[in-house]
Coordinates of C-alpha atoms in Angstrom, one line a residue:
Chain A
M1357 CA 3.0 -24.2 24.5
P1358 CA 1.7 -23.0 21.3
V1359 CA 1.1 -25.3 18.3
T1360 CA 3.6 -26.0 15.8
A1361 CA 2.3 -24.2 12.7
I1362 CA 3.3 -22.4 9.7
G1363 CA 1.8 -18.9 10.9
K1364 CA -0.4 -17.7 13.9
Y1365 CA -2.6 -20.2 15.2
E1366 CA -5.5 -18.8 17.4
F1367 CA -9.0 -20.3 17.7
E1368 CA -11.9 -19.9 19.7
P1369 CA -12.8 -23.0 21.8
L1370 CA -15.8 -24.7 20.2
D1371 CA -17.4 -25.5 23.4
K1372 CA -17.8 -22.4 25.3
R1373 CA -20.6 -21.7 27.6
E1374 CA -22.0 -18.8 25.4
N1375 CA -22.4 -21.9 22.7
F1376 CA -25.1 -23.7 24.7
H1377 CA -27.8 -21.4 24.5
G1378 CA -28.0 -20.1 28.2
N1379 CA -27.3 -24.0 29.6
I1380 CA -23.7 -25.1 31.3
I1381 CA -22.8 -28.7 30.4
T1382 CA -22.3 -30.9 33.5
Y1383 CA -21.0 -34.3 33.9
W1384 CA -22.4 -37.0 36.0
N1385 CA -20.8 -40.1 37.1
W1386 CA -22.6 -43.1 39.1
E1387 CA -19.5 -44.9 40.5
K1388 CA -19.4 -48.6 40.5
H1389 CA -22.4 -48.7 38.1
L1390 CA -20.6 -49.4 34.8
M1391 CA -23.8 -50.6 33.1
F1392 CA -23.8 -47.1 32.4
C1393 CA -20.5 -47.2 29.9
S1394 CA -19.4 -43.7 30.7
P1395 CA -20.3 -40.3 32.9
V1396 CA -23.1 -38.6 30.9
A1397 CA -23.3 -35.1 29.8
L1398 CA -26.2 -32.8 30.7
P1399 CA -27.0 -29.4 29.7
F1400 CA -28.6 -27.6 32.4
P1401 CA -29.9 -23.9 32.9
P1402 CA -27.3 -22.7 36.0
D1403 CA -30.3 -21.8 38.2
M1404 CA -31.9 -25.1 38.0
R1405 CA -32.3 -26.4 41.4
F1406 CA -29.7 -29.5 42.5
G1407 CA -32.8 -31.2 44.0
D1408 CA -34.4 -31.4 40.7
V1409 CA -31.6 -32.8 38.9
V1410 CA -31.8 -35.9 41.5
E1411 CA -35.6 -36.0 41.9
K1412 CA -36.8 -35.3 38.2
V1413 CA -33.7 -35.9 35.9
F1414 CA -32.0 -38.8 37.5
P1415 CA -34.8 -41.4 37.1
D1416 CA -34.6 -41.0 33.1
V1417 CA -31.2 -41.3 33.4
Y1418 CA -30.2 -44.0 36.1
G1419 CA -33.7 -45.7 36.5
A1420 CA -33.0 -48.6 34.6
H1421 CA -30.6 -50.0 37.2
P1422 CA -32.2 -52.0 39.7
D1423 CA -30.1 -50.0 42.5
F1424 CA -31.5 -46.8 41.6
E1425 CA -34.8 -47.2 43.8
K1426 CA -32.6 -48.5 46.7
V1427 CA -30.4 -45.3 46.8
D1428 CA -31.0 -43.5 50.2
W1429 CA -29.8 -39.7 48.8
S1430 CA -28.8 -38.3 52.3
K1431 CA -26.1 -41.0 52.2
V1432 CA -24.7 -40.3 49.2
K1433 CA -21.1 -39.2 48.7
W1434 CA -20.4 -36.6 46.0
T1435 CA -17.4 -35.0 44.4
L1436 CA -17.3 -31.8 42.6
N1437 CA -14.3 -31.3 40.0
Q1438 CA -12.8 -34.1 42.2
E1439 CA -13.1 -32.2 45.4
P1440 CA -15.4 -33.8 48.1
F1441 CA -18.9 -31.5 48.1
T1442 CA -22.1 -31.4 49.8
P1443 CA -24.9 -30.4 47.8
D1444 CA -27.6 -28.4 49.2
F1445 CA -31.0 -29.7 47.3
D1446 CA -33.0 -26.6 47.5
R1447 CA -30.3 -24.2 45.5
S1448 CA -29.3 -23.7 42.2
L1449 CA -26.7 -25.6 40.7
E1450 CA -24.6 -22.4 40.1
E1451 CA -25.2 -21.7 43.9
N1452 CA -23.9 -25.3 44.6
G1453 CA -20.6 -24.0 43.0
F1454 CA -21.4 -25.6 39.7
D1455 CA -19.5 -24.1 36.7
H1456 CA -19.6 -25.1 32.6
K1457 CA -18.3 -28.7 31.9
C1458 CA -17.9 -29.3 35.6
V1459 CA -17.8 -33.1 36.9
V1460 CA -19.9 -34.6 39.4
R1461 CA -19.1 -38.2 40.8
F1462 CA -21.5 -39.7 43.4
W1463 CA -20.7 -42.8 45.6
T1464 CA -23.9 -44.9 47.0
P1465 CA -22.7 -46.7 49.9
G1466 CA -23.6 -50.1 50.1
L1467 CA -24.9 -50.2 46.6
D1468 CA -21.7 -51.4 44.2
G1469 CA -23.6 -52.7 41.3
Y1470 CA -25.2 -55.8 40.1
K1471 CA -24.1 -58.5 42.9
G1472 CA -21.2 -56.1 44.1
S1473 CA -19.6 -56.3 40.2
A1474 CA -19.3 -52.5 39.8
N1475 CA -21.8 -52.8 37.1
Chain B
M552 CA 13.9 -43.7 -43.8
S553 CA 15.7 -46.0 -41.5
V554 CA 16.1 -45.4 -37.8
A555 CA 19.8 -44.7 -37.5
T556 CA 20.4 -45.8 -33.9
K557 CA 18.5 -48.5 -31.6
A558 CA 17.6 -46.8 -28.2
R559 CA 20.1 -48.4 -25.7
K560 CA 18.5 -50.2 -22.6
L561 CA 19.2 -48.9 -19.4
G562 CA 20.5 -50.8 -16.5
L563 CA 18.1 -51.1 -13.4
K564 CA 20.0 -48.6 -11.4
Q565 CA 20.4 -46.1 -14.0
R566 CA 16.6 -46.6 -14.7
Y567 CA 15.6 -46.0 -11.2
A568 CA 18.1 -43.0 -10.8
L569 CA 16.5 -41.3 -14.1
M570 CA 13.0 -42.3 -12.7
T571 CA 13.1 -40.9 -9.4
R572 CA 16.2 -38.6 -8.4
G573 CA 16.2 -37.2 -12.0
L574 CA 12.7 -36.1 -12.2
G575 CA 13.8 -33.5 -9.6
W576 CA 15.9 -30.5 -9.9
E577 CA 17.0 -27.0 -8.0
T578 CA 14.5 -24.6 -8.6
T579 CA 15.7 -21.2 -9.7
Y580 CA 12.9 -18.6 -10.2
Q581 CA 12.1 -19.1 -6.8
P582 CA 14.1 -20.3 -3.9
M583 CA 14.0 -23.7 -2.7
D584 CA 12.6 -22.6 0.4
T585 CA 9.6 -20.8 -1.2
V586 CA 8.8 -23.4 -3.1
F587 CA 8.8 -26.2 0.1
P588 CA 7.8 -24.0 2.5
Y589 CA 6.5 -26.9 5.0
D590 CA 9.6 -29.3 5.3
T591 CA 11.3 -27.0 7.7
Y592 CA 9.0 -25.2 10.4
E593 CA 8.4 -28.4 12.3
G594 CA 11.8 -28.1 13.4
I595 CA 13.4 -31.4 11.6
K596 CA 16.6 -30.5 10.2
I597 CA 17.7 -32.5 6.6
H598 CA 21.2 -32.0 5.4
D599 CA 21.2 -34.4 2.7
W600 CA 17.9 -35.3 0.9
D601 CA 19.8 -37.8 -1.1
A602 CA 20.7 -39.7 1.8
W603 CA 17.0 -41.2 1.6
E604 CA 17.2 -44.8 0.8
D605 CA 13.9 -46.3 -1.1
P606 CA 14.4 -50.3 -0.6
F607 CA 11.7 -51.1 -3.1
R608 CA 13.4 -49.4 -5.9
L609 CA 10.2 -49.0 -7.5
T610 CA 9.3 -46.5 -10.1
M611 CA 6.0 -45.2 -11.5
D612 CA 6.2 -47.6 -15.1
A613 CA 6.9 -50.6 -13.2
Y614 CA 4.1 -49.5 -10.3
W615 CA 1.2 -49.1 -12.9
K616 CA 2.0 -52.6 -14.4
Y617 CA 2.1 -54.4 -10.7
Q618 CA -1.1 -52.6 -9.7
S619 CA -3.2 -53.5 -12.7
E620 CA -2.3 -57.0 -12.6
K621 CA -3.4 -57.1 -8.7
E622 CA -6.6 -55.2 -9.4
R623 CA -7.6 -57.5 -12.3
K624 CA -7.4 -60.4 -10.1
L625 CA -9.3 -58.7 -7.3
Y626 CA -12.0 -57.8 -9.2
A627 CA -12.4 -61.1 -10.7
V628 CA -13.0 -62.8 -7.2
I629 CA -15.3 -59.7 -6.3
D630 CA -17.6 -60.6 -9.5
S631 CA -17.6 -64.4 -8.9
F632 CA -18.4 -63.5 -5.0
A633 CA -21.4 -61.5 -6.2
Q634 CA -22.4 -64.0 -8.6
N635 CA -22.1 -67.1 -6.5
N636 CA -24.4 -65.2 -3.5
G637 CA -21.1 -65.3 -1.4
H638 CA -23.0 -63.6 1.4
L639 CA -24.7 -66.8 2.1
G640 CA -21.4 -68.3 2.8
I641 CA -20.5 -66.1 5.7
T642 CA -20.7 -67.8 9.3
D643 CA -23.6 -65.4 10.5
A644 CA -25.3 -62.4 9.8
R645 CA -23.9 -60.8 12.9
Y646 CA -20.4 -61.2 11.3
V647 CA -21.8 -58.1 9.0
N648 CA -21.7 -55.7 11.7
A649 CA -17.8 -55.6 11.5
I650 CA -17.8 -54.7 8.0
K651 CA -20.0 -52.0 8.4
L652 CA -17.9 -50.5 11.1
F653 CA -14.9 -51.0 8.6
L654 CA -16.7 -49.3 5.8
T655 CA -17.8 -46.3 7.5
G656 CA -14.9 -46.1 10.0
V657 CA -11.6 -47.2 8.0
S658 CA -12.4 -46.8 4.3
P659 CA -12.7 -42.7 4.5
L660 CA -9.5 -43.1 6.2
E661 CA -7.8 -44.8 3.4
Y662 CA -9.2 -41.8 0.9
Q663 CA -7.9 -39.3 3.7
A664 CA -4.5 -41.0 3.6
H665 CA -4.7 -40.4 -0.4
R666 CA -5.2 -36.7 0.5
G667 CA -2.6 -36.8 3.2
F668 CA 0.4 -38.6 1.1
A669 CA -0.4 -36.5 -2.1
H670 CA -0.2 -33.3 0.3
A671 CA 2.9 -34.6 2.1
G672 CA 4.1 -35.8 -1.3
R673 CA 4.2 -32.3 -2.6
H674 CA 5.8 -30.6 0.4
F675 CA 9.0 -32.7 0.7
R676 CA 11.9 -31.1 -1.3
G677 CA 13.6 -34.5 -1.8
V678 CA 12.3 -36.3 -4.3
G679 CA 12.8 -39.8 -3.0
P680 CA 10.1 -39.3 -0.4
R681 CA 8.4 -37.5 -2.9
I682 CA 7.8 -40.6 -4.8
A683 CA 7.2 -42.8 -2.1
C684 CA 4.6 -40.3 -1.2
Q685 CA 3.2 -40.3 -4.6
M686 CA 2.8 -44.1 -4.7
Q687 CA 1.6 -44.5 -1.6
S688 CA -1.2 -41.9 -2.2
I689 CA -2.3 -43.8 -5.5
D690 CA -2.3 -46.7 -3.3
E691 CA -4.6 -45.5 -0.8
L692 CA -7.1 -44.3 -3.2
R693 CA -7.1 -47.7 -4.5
H694 CA -7.8 -49.2 -1.2
A695 CA -10.6 -46.8 -0.9
Q696 CA -12.2 -47.8 -4.0
T697 CA -11.5 -51.5 -3.8
Q698 CA -12.8 -51.8 -0.5
V699 CA -16.3 -49.9 -1.2
H700 CA -16.4 -52.3 -4.2
A701 CA -15.5 -55.6 -2.4
M702 CA -17.9 -54.7 0.4
S703 CA -21.0 -53.2 -1.8
H704 CA -22.0 -56.7 -2.5
Y705 CA -23.4 -56.8 1.3
N706 CA -25.3 -53.2 0.6
K707 CA -27.7 -55.1 -1.5
Y708 CA -28.9 -57.2 1.2
F709 CA -27.7 -55.7 4.9
D710 CA -28.5 -52.6 6.5
G711 CA -26.2 -49.6 7.6
F712 CA -24.2 -49.8 4.3
H713 CA -25.7 -47.0 2.2
D714 CA -24.1 -43.8 3.1
K715 CA -20.5 -44.5 4.7
T716 CA -19.1 -40.9 3.7
H717 CA -21.8 -39.1 5.0
M718 CA -21.8 -40.9 8.2
H719 CA -18.2 -40.9 8.6
D720 CA -18.5 -37.1 8.8
R721 CA -21.2 -36.7 11.3
V722 CA -22.2 -40.1 13.3
W723 CA -20.5 -39.5 16.9
Y724 CA -18.5 -42.7 17.0
L725 CA -17.0 -42.1 13.5
S726 CA -15.6 -38.8 14.8
V727 CA -13.1 -40.8 16.6
P728 CA -11.5 -42.1 13.4
K729 CA -12.3 -38.8 11.6
S730 CA -10.7 -36.4 14.2
F731 CA -7.4 -39.0 14.3
F732 CA -6.9 -38.5 11.2
D733 CA -8.0 -34.9 10.9
D734 CA -5.0 -34.3 13.6
A735 CA -2.5 -35.8 11.3
M736 CA -3.6 -34.2 8.1
T737 CA -3.2 -30.9 10.0
A738 CA 0.3 -31.5 11.1
G739 CA 3.2 -30.8 8.9
P740 CA 4.5 -33.6 6.4
F741 CA 7.2 -35.0 9.0
E742 CA 4.6 -35.4 11.7
F743 CA 2.0 -37.0 9.0
L744 CA 4.4 -39.4 8.4
T745 CA 5.5 -40.4 11.6
A746 CA 1.8 -40.2 12.7
I747 CA 0.5 -42.7 9.4
S748 CA 3.5 -44.1 8.1
F749 CA 5.3 -44.9 11.1
S750 CA 3.0 -45.1 13.9
F751 CA 0.0 -46.5 12.5
E752 CA 1.3 -48.3 9.1
Y753 CA 4.4 -49.7 10.9
V754 CA 3.7 -50.5 14.5
L755 CA 0.0 -50.9 14.6
T756 CA -1.2 -51.6 11.3
N757 CA -0.9 -55.6 12.1
L758 CA -3.7 -55.0 14.8
L759 CA -5.9 -53.6 12.3
F760 CA -5.5 -55.5 9.1
V761 CA -4.6 -58.9 10.5
P762 CA -8.1 -59.4 12.8
F763 CA -10.1 -57.8 9.8
M764 CA -8.7 -59.8 6.9
S765 CA -8.2 -63.0 9.1
G766 CA -11.8 -62.5 10.4
A767 CA -13.1 -62.4 7.1
A768 CA -11.1 -65.2 6.3
Y769 CA -12.5 -67.3 9.4
N770 CA -16.0 -65.7 8.8
G771 CA -16.5 -66.9 4.8
D772 CA -16.2 -63.3 3.7
M773 CA -14.1 -64.0 0.5
A774 CA -14.8 -60.8 -1.0
T775 CA -12.8 -59.0 2.0
V776 CA -10.0 -61.5 2.4
T777 CA -9.1 -61.2 -1.5
F778 CA -9.0 -57.2 -0.9
G779 CA -6.6 -57.9 2.0
F780 CA -4.3 -60.0 -0.1
S781 CA -4.5 -57.4 -2.8
A782 CA -3.6 -54.8 -0.3
Q783 CA -0.9 -57.0 1.1
S784 CA 2.0 -56.0 -0.7
D785 CA 1.1 -52.2 -0.7
E786 CA 1.1 -52.3 2.8
A787 CA 4.4 -53.7 3.0
R788 CA 5.9 -50.9 1.1
H789 CA 3.9 -48.7 3.3
M790 CA 5.5 -50.1 6.7
T791 CA 9.1 -49.9 4.9
L792 CA 8.4 -46.1 4.0
G793 CA 7.1 -45.7 7.8
L794 CA 10.5 -47.0 9.0
E795 CA 12.7 -45.3 6.2
V796 CA 11.2 -42.0 7.5
I797 CA 12.0 -42.5 10.9
K798 CA 15.3 -43.6 10.2
F799 CA 16.1 -40.9 8.0
M800 CA 14.9 -38.4 10.4
L801 CA 17.1 -39.8 13.4
E802 CA 20.5 -40.0 11.2
Q803 CA 20.0 -36.6 9.6
D804 CA 20.2 -34.8 12.7
E805 CA 20.6 -35.2 16.6
G806 CA 18.4 -32.4 17.2
N807 CA 15.4 -34.5 15.5
T808 CA 15.5 -37.4 17.9
P809 CA 13.4 -35.4 21.0
I810 CA 10.8 -33.9 18.0
V811 CA 10.5 -37.8 16.5
Q812 CA 10.2 -39.1 20.1
R813 CA 7.2 -36.7 21.0
W814 CA 5.5 -37.6 18.0
M815 CA 5.9 -41.4 18.5
D816 CA 4.6 -40.8 21.8
K817 CA 1.5 -38.9 20.8
W818 CA 1.0 -41.2 17.8
F819 CA 1.2 -44.3 19.5
W820 CA -1.5 -43.2 22.1
R821 CA -3.9 -41.9 19.5
G822 CA -3.6 -44.9 17.2
Y823 CA -3.7 -47.3 20.3
R824 CA -7.1 -45.5 21.4
L825 CA -8.2 -45.8 17.8
L826 CA -7.8 -49.6 17.6
A827 CA -10.5 -50.1 20.7
L828 CA -12.8 -50.4 17.8
V829 CA -10.8 -53.1 16.5
A830 CA -10.3 -54.9 19.8
M831 CA -14.0 -55.0 20.4
M832 CA -14.4 -56.0 16.7
M833 CA -12.3 -59.1 17.7
D834 CA -13.5 -60.0 20.9
Y835 CA -17.2 -59.7 20.2
M836 CA -18.1 -59.2 16.4
L837 CA -16.8 -62.2 15.0
P838 CA -18.8 -65.2 15.2
K839 CA -15.8 -67.3 14.5
R840 CA -13.1 -65.6 16.7
I841 CA -9.5 -65.6 15.3
M842 CA -7.6 -64.6 18.6
S843 CA -8.5 -62.5 21.5
W844 CA -7.4 -58.9 21.6
Q845 CA -5.2 -59.6 24.3
E846 CA -3.4 -62.1 22.5
A847 CA -3.1 -60.0 19.4
W848 CA -1.7 -57.0 21.4
E849 CA 1.0 -59.4 23.2
M850 CA 2.2 -61.1 19.6
Y851 CA 2.2 -57.6 17.5
F852 CA 3.0 -55.0 19.9
E853 CA 4.4 -56.3 22.7
E854 CA 6.8 -58.8 21.0
A855 CA 7.2 -57.3 17.6
G856 CA 6.9 -53.7 18.5
G857 CA 9.6 -54.4 21.8
A858 CA 12.4 -55.7 19.1
L859 CA 11.4 -52.6 16.9
F860 CA 12.1 -50.0 19.8
E861 CA 15.2 -52.2 20.9
D862 CA 16.2 -51.7 17.3
L863 CA 15.6 -48.1 17.6
S864 CA 17.3 -47.3 21.1
R865 CA 20.8 -46.9 19.2
Y866 CA 19.4 -43.5 18.1
G867 CA 18.3 -42.7 21.5
I868 CA 14.7 -43.5 21.0
R869 CA 12.7 -45.5 23.9
P870 CA 9.2 -47.4 23.7
P871 CA 6.2 -45.1 23.6
K872 CA 5.0 -43.2 26.5
Y873 CA 2.3 -45.2 28.0
H874 CA 2.6 -48.3 26.6
E875 CA 2.9 -49.7 29.9
V876 CA -0.7 -48.6 30.4
A877 CA -1.9 -49.9 27.2
A878 CA -0.3 -53.6 28.8
K879 CA -2.7 -52.9 32.0
E880 CA -5.7 -52.4 29.7
K881 CA -5.2 -54.9 27.5
D882 CA -7.6 -57.4 29.3
R883 CA -10.5 -54.6 29.5
I884 CA -10.3 -52.2 26.5
S885 CA -12.4 -54.8 24.1
H886 CA -15.0 -55.3 26.7
E887 CA -15.3 -51.4 27.6
A888 CA -15.9 -50.5 24.2
W889 CA -18.4 -53.0 23.7
G890 CA -20.2 -51.8 26.6
I891 CA -20.0 -48.6 24.8
F892 CA -21.8 -49.7 22.0
Y893 CA -24.3 -52.0 23.5
N894 CA -25.2 -48.9 25.7
Y895 CA -25.5 -46.5 22.6
T896 CA -26.4 -49.0 19.7
H897 CA -29.8 -47.3 19.0
A898 CA -27.5 -44.3 17.6
A899 CA -25.5 -46.6 15.8
A900 CA -25.4 -47.6 12.2
F901 CA -24.6 -51.3 13.0
H902 CA -26.0 -53.8 15.5
T903 CA -24.9 -55.0 19.0
W904 CA -25.9 -58.1 21.0
L905 CA -25.3 -59.9 24.1
P906 CA -22.7 -62.9 23.9
N907 CA -24.3 -66.2 24.0
E908 CA -22.9 -69.1 26.3
D909 CA -20.2 -70.3 24.1
E910 CA -19.0 -66.7 23.6
M911 CA -18.9 -66.0 26.9
A912 CA -16.8 -69.4 27.8
W913 CA -14.4 -68.0 25.4
L914 CA -14.3 -64.8 26.9
S915 CA -13.8 -66.1 30.1
A916 CA -11.0 -68.5 29.2
K917 CA -9.3 -65.6 27.4
Y918 CA -9.7 -63.2 30.3
P919 CA -9.6 -65.2 33.1
K920 CA -8.8 -62.1 35.5
T921 CA -11.4 -59.8 34.4
F922 CA -14.2 -61.6 32.3
D923 CA -15.8 -63.6 35.2
K924 CA -15.3 -60.7 37.7
I925 CA -16.5 -57.8 35.9
Y926 CA -18.0 -58.4 32.5
R927 CA -19.9 -61.6 32.9
P928 CA -22.2 -60.2 35.6
R929 CA -22.8 -57.1 33.4
Y930 CA -23.9 -59.3 30.6
E931 CA -26.3 -61.2 33.1
Q932 CA -27.9 -58.2 34.2
W933 CA -28.4 -57.1 30.6
A934 CA -29.9 -60.4 30.0
K935 CA -32.2 -60.3 32.5
M936 CA -33.4 -56.8 31.4
K937 CA -33.9 -58.0 28.0
A938 CA -35.7 -61.2 29.3
E939 CA -38.2 -58.6 30.8
G940 CA -38.5 -56.7 27.6
K941 CA -36.4 -53.9 28.7
R942 CA -33.5 -54.3 26.6
F943 CA -31.1 -51.8 28.1
Y944 CA -30.3 -48.5 26.1
N945 CA -28.6 -45.6 27.7
N946 CA -30.8 -42.7 26.7
T947 CA -28.4 -40.0 28.0
L948 CA -25.8 -38.7 26.1
P949 CA -22.2 -39.6 27.0
Q950 CA -19.5 -37.4 28.2
L951 CA -16.3 -37.4 25.5
C952 CA -12.7 -37.5 25.7
T953 CA -11.6 -34.4 24.2
T954 CA -8.5 -35.8 22.5
C955 CA -9.9 -39.3 21.0
Q956 CA -13.5 -38.3 21.3
I957 CA -14.6 -41.6 22.7
P958 CA -17.2 -41.9 25.5
M959 CA -15.3 -41.7 28.8
G960 CA -15.8 -45.4 29.4
F961 CA -12.4 -46.3 30.1
T962 CA -11.0 -47.3 33.5
E963 CA -8.1 -46.3 36.0
P964 CA -5.2 -48.1 34.9
D965 CA -5.1 -49.6 38.1
D966 CA -8.6 -50.3 39.0
P967 CA -10.8 -51.7 36.2
T968 CA -14.1 -50.7 38.2
T969 CA -13.5 -46.7 38.2
I970 CA -13.6 -44.4 35.3
C971 CA -10.5 -42.8 34.8
F972 CA -11.2 -39.1 34.6
R973 CA -8.4 -36.4 33.5
S974 CA -8.6 -32.8 33.0
S975 CA -6.8 -29.7 32.1
E976 CA -7.4 -26.0 32.0
Y977 CA -6.7 -23.6 29.4
R978 CA -7.3 -20.0 28.7
G979 CA -10.3 -20.4 31.5
E980 CA -12.1 -23.1 29.9
R981 CA -11.8 -26.7 31.4
Y982 CA -11.3 -29.9 29.2
H983 CA -11.6 -33.6 29.8
F984 CA -9.8 -36.7 29.2
C985 CA -10.3 -40.4 29.2
S986 CA -6.5 -41.2 30.1
D987 CA -3.0 -39.5 30.9
G988 CA -1.7 -40.1 26.9
C989 CA -4.7 -38.4 26.0
K990 CA -4.1 -35.4 28.6
D991 CA -0.5 -35.2 27.6
I992 CA -1.5 -34.5 23.9
F993 CA -3.8 -31.8 24.6
D994 CA -1.4 -30.3 27.3
Y995 CA 1.2 -30.1 24.7
E996 CA -0.8 -28.3 21.7
P997 CA -4.1 -27.1 23.4
E998 CA -5.0 -24.6 20.5
K999 CA -5.4 -27.4 18.3
Y1000 CA -7.8 -29.4 20.4
I1001 CA -9.9 -26.7 22.0
Q1002 CA -11.4 -26.9 18.3
S1003 CA -12.5 -30.7 18.8
W1004 CA -16.0 -31.3 17.3
L1005 CA -17.3 -33.3 20.1
P1006 CA -20.7 -34.7 18.6
V1007 CA -22.3 -34.9 22.1
H1008 CA -21.4 -31.1 22.3
Q1009 CA -22.3 -30.2 19.0
I1010 CA -26.0 -32.0 19.7
Y1011 CA -26.3 -30.0 22.4
Q1012 CA -25.6 -26.7 20.6
G1013 CA -28.2 -27.6 18.0
N1014 CA -26.0 -28.3 15.4
C1015 CA -27.3 -31.7 14.5
G1016 CA -30.7 -31.8 13.0
G1017 CA -32.4 -31.0 16.3
A1018 CA -33.0 -31.8 20.0
E1019 CA -34.7 -35.3 19.7
L1020 CA -32.5 -38.3 19.2
G1021 CA -34.9 -39.4 16.0
Q1022 CA -33.9 -35.9 14.4
V1023 CA -30.5 -36.5 15.1
L1024 CA -30.2 -40.0 13.4
D1025 CA -32.1 -38.7 10.5
W1026 CA -29.5 -36.2 10.3
Y1027 CA -27.0 -38.9 10.4
H1028 CA -28.7 -40.6 7.6
I1029 CA -29.4 -43.7 9.9
N1030 CA -32.3 -45.3 8.8
Q1031 CA -34.3 -46.0 12.2
G1032 CA -35.3 -49.6 13.2
A1033 CA -33.1 -51.1 10.4
D1034 CA -29.3 -49.8 10.6
N1035 CA -29.8 -49.5 14.6
L1036 CA -30.6 -51.3 17.5
D1037 CA -30.0 -54.8 18.8
Y1038 CA -29.2 -57.7 16.3
D1039 CA -32.2 -59.5 17.7
G1040 CA -35.1 -58.9 16.1
S1041 CA -33.5 -56.5 13.3
P1042 CA -34.1 -56.8 9.6
D1043 CA -30.8 -58.2 8.9
Q1044 CA -31.2 -61.1 11.6
Q1045 CA -35.0 -61.8 10.2
L1046 CA -33.6 -62.0 6.5
W1047 CA -30.7 -64.3 7.5
D1048 CA -32.5 -66.6 9.4
K1049 CA -35.2 -67.0 6.7
W1050 CA -32.2 -67.8 4.1
M1051 CA -30.9 -70.2 6.8
S1052 CA -34.4 -72.1 7.3
D1053 CA -35.1 -72.1 3.6
R1054 CA -31.7 -73.6 3.0
K1055 CA -32.7 -76.7 5.7
K1056 CA -36.0 -76.8 3.9
A1057 CA -34.4 -77.2 0.6
A1058 CA -31.9 -79.8 2.0
S1059 CA -34.6 -82.1 3.5

């Protein structure tokens, strides 16, 4: 539906992939851990190894939570853009199907936040 | 020489006619459609501009008189507040953070409203709405100025008050009110009035003004209370304009109804999302609380708004879409919003803190279904971390909703423990939203929101002073270590505690 406007109304999206200096924006959410108030946004080179996100970046992002060190990454359930997905830790984000502004959600079975309160 | 005839005194009605309708004319050098190009393209059909009713019958000369009288009273109070060190009479310095949020988030909107109504007034060919917009435009300028003056006293002692306009244009959470108003300002004049005069001023204003002004009264802030009183009669006029414009559009042409309904749906949701900031202010930032957000929502929207929409149903108007989602969210949005600011208060120009035991008892009484289950444990965990010297700050930037620009911290309507994700594709790009309400707004006019200046993306694009948080905060003009971080240990707190202990010493 076009915008109700007085004349021609066409604009470039402000958040196109090429505006991020070679990175893609990726969004991540650790489900049932609402102490982290919202999903986070992280820019990564698309050829970054998926495992590096979990091993090198996650500790800074989620390490403050006492559950973090208890996570068994082999049991984590993932979705990518709302579809179930099994990441290959040794392949790149792009090879894992990541694209610009994709959403990754993950559930850590048995870990539902502080006293099971989803925090 | 003597004056031959004495000027005849005009009757009220005649005077009103001359001072309003009498000021307009049919243009002849250029056709009316060329002079007023903006009042038709939105699809609203007006057959008789003279059918516009102005219930206040206020004319410009009387307007100046009333306003200057109010101004004299207001400035007398502001002066005496300053001379008597009024800031020492507030309940607690945490309260001042509500005022910081108001000054940086709301006062700049008053100024934008001044511009918006001047623009809308210029573009209506009917004299009635034009005059109403003109007065409101001047009111809004007055509100922006008097708010700044009323609150400037706090700037002498407390942090975070020093650069409101600069911050309004740049700081991440202020993009929420800013983008709200930019959206309204870039619409046509009828949508602007539906957005601001009706949805905001008429339907939702009690949820903004009452909490802030009663909050000020409850917490000893006489300067802000007096501003509130001084603006009250203006607000009454603004609300009337809001209802009048809706009835005017609906009575002029049946074809206007679906357009008006769509605008009501959109602007209800946009206004409601913006009010999440007020919700957290009510439930967390007032040391002495007035009522909970949930109570305010029930009283001012569900009851008062319910009656209004019942009244409008004779025009074929139904209550705004997703009002039932707002009802489901009423026992959580204040907690979710406070959680967002607690996470990111190192990047904010005001302080946050953990609610104390008494406050938690109040919250659990007000929110029996959600507080003890979800939010109390969260605060317990944060308190534990704080006691270990590791006050929690989220050091990764949040994902934002493309429409309301709030971090995606709101949860599924039927599950308060799961974040609500919605998305749309437009011309090969993916866009994300916090709710169906925000997604619908995008889907109807995607070209508008693909331009959203989302603060997080702007930082990652390198447009906000640098890649380090410190550089971004400098670019925001946030004084690090003073304006930001937890209230505990802040310069505000230290100063306040010193005043209070000096007072005790002086009394003993």
